[in-house]
PDB file of C-alpha atoms in Angstrom:
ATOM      1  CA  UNK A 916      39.279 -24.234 -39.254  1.00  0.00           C
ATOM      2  CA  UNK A 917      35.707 -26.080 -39.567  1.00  0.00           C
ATOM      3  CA  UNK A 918      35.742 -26.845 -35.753  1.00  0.00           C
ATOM      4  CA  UNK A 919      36.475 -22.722 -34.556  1.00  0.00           C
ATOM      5  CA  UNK A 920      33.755 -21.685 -37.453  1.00  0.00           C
ATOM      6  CA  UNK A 921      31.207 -24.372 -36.136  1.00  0.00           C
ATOM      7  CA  UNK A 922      32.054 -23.222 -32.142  1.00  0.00           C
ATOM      8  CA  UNK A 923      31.597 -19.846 -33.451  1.00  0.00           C
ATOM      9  CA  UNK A 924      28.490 -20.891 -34.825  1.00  0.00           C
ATOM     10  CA  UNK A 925      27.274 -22.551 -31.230  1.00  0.00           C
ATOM     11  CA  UNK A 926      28.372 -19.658 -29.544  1.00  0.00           C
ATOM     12  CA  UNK A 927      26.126 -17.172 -31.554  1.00  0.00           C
ATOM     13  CA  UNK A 928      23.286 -19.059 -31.660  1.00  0.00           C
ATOM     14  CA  UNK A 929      23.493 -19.589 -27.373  1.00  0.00           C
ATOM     15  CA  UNK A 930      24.199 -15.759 -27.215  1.00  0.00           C
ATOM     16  CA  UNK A 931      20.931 -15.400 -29.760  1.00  0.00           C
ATOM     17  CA  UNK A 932      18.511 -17.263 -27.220  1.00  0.00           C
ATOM     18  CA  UNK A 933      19.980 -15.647 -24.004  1.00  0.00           C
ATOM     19  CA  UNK A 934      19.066 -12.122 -25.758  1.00  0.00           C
ATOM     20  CA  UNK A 935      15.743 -14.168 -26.539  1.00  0.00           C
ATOM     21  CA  UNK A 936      14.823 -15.425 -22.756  1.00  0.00           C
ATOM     22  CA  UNK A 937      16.573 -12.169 -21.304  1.00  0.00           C
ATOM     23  CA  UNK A 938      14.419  -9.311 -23.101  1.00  0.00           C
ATOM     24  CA  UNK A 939      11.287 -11.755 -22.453  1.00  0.00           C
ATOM     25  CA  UNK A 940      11.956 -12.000 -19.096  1.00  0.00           C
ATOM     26  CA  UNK A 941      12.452  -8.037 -18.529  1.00  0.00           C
ATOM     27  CA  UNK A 942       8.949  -7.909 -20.147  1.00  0.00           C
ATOM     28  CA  UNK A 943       7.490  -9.741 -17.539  1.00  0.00           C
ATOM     29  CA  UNK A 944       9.765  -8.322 -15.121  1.00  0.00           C
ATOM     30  CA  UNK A 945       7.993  -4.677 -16.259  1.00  0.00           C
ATOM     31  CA  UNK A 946       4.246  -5.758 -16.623  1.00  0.00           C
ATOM     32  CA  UNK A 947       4.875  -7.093 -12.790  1.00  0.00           C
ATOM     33  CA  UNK A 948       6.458  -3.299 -12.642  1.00  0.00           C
ATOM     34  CA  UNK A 949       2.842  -1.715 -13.871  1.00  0.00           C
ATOM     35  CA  UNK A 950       0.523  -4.289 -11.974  1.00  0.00           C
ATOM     36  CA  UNK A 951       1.935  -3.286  -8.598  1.00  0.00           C
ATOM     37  CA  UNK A 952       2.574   0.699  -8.912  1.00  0.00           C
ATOM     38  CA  UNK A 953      -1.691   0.167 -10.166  1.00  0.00           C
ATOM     39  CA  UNK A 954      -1.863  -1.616  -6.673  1.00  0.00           C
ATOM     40  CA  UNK A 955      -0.162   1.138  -5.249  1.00  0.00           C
ATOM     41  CA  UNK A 956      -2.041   4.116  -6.247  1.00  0.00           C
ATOM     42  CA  UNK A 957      -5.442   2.425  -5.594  1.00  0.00           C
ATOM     43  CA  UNK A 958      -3.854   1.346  -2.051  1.00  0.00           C
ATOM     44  CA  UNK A 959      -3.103   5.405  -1.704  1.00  0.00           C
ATOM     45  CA  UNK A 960      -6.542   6.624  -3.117  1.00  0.00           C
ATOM     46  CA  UNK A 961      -8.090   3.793  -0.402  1.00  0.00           C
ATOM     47  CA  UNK A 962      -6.049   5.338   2.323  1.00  0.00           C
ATOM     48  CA  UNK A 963      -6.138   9.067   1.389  1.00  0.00           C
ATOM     49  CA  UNK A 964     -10.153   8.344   1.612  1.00  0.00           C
ATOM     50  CA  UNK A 965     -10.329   6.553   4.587  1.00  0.00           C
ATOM     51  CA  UNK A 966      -8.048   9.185   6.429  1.00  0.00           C
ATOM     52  CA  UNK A 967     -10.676  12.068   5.360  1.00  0.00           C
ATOM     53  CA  UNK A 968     -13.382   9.429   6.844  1.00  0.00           C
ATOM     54  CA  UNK A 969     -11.557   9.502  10.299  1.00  0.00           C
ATOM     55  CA  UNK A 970     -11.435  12.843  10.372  1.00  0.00           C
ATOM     56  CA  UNK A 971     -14.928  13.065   9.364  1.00  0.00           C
ATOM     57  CA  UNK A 972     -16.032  10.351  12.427  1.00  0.00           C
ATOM     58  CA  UNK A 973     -13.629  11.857  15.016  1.00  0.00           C
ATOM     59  CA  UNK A 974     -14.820  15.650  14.794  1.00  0.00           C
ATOM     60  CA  UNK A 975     -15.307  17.097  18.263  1.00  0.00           C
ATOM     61  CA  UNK A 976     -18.688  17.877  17.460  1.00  0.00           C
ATOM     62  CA  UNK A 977     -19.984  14.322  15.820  1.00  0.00           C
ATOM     63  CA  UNK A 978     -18.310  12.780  19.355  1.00  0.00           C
ATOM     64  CA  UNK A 979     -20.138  15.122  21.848  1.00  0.00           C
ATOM     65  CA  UNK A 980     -23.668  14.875  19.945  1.00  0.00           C
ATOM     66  CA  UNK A 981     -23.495  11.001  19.999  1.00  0.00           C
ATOM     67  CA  UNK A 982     -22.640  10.925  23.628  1.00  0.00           C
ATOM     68  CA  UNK A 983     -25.091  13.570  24.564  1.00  0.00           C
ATOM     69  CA  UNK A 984     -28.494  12.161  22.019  1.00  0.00           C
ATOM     70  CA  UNK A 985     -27.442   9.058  21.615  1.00  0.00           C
ATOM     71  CA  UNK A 986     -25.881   7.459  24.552  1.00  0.00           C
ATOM     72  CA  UNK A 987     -27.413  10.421  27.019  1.00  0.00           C
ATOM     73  CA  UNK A 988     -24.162  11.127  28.593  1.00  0.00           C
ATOM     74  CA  UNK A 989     -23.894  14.297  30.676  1.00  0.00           C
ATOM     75  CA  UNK A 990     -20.587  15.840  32.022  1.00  0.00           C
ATOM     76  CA  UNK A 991     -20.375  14.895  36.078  1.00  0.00           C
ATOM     77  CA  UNK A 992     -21.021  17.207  38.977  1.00  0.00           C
ATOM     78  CA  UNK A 993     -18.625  18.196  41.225  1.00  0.00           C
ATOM     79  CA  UNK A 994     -19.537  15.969  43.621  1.00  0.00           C
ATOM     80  CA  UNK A 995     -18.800  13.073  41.371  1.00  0.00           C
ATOM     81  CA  UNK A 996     -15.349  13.625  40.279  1.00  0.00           C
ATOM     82  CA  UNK A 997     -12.267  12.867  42.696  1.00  0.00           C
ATOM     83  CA  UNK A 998      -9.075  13.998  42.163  1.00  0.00           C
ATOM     84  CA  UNK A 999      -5.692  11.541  42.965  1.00  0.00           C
ATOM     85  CA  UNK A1000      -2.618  12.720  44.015  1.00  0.00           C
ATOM     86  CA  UNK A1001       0.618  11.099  43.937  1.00  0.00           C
TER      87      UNK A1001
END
């Protein structure tokens, strides 16, 4: 009866410090959780901002001023523009 009340006694202790490592593990398991939804939404605010940014720099308007002040473009005459057929 000693020996099953000692094995008993093993046995809860073992169960004791798997509850122990188990809930300390699932606490790192959930701060990991909370550092990379943070590195999410900063990743979405980044790319929500830099969206509005291309859309800022690729306006029609911003493209033909820069080619027409900037980089003196001009559309081409008639003469200059040839027209393949296949």
């Amino acid at each position: 009866m000693r020996a099953i009340n000692l094995f008993l006694l093993v046995l809860v202790v073992a169960s004791a410090l798997a509850v122990v490592v188990l809930v300390a593990e699932d606490r790192r398991l959930t701060q990991q959780i909370a550092v990379a939804r943070d590195g999410i939404e900063r990743l979405e605010g980044t790319y929500a901002e830099l969206q509005l940014e291309e859309g800022t720099l690729t306006a029609q308007g911003r493209i033909e001023r820069i080619a027409t002040q900037e980089l003196g473009m001009r559309p081409p005459a008639e003469d200059q523009i040839t027209v393949v057929f296949r």
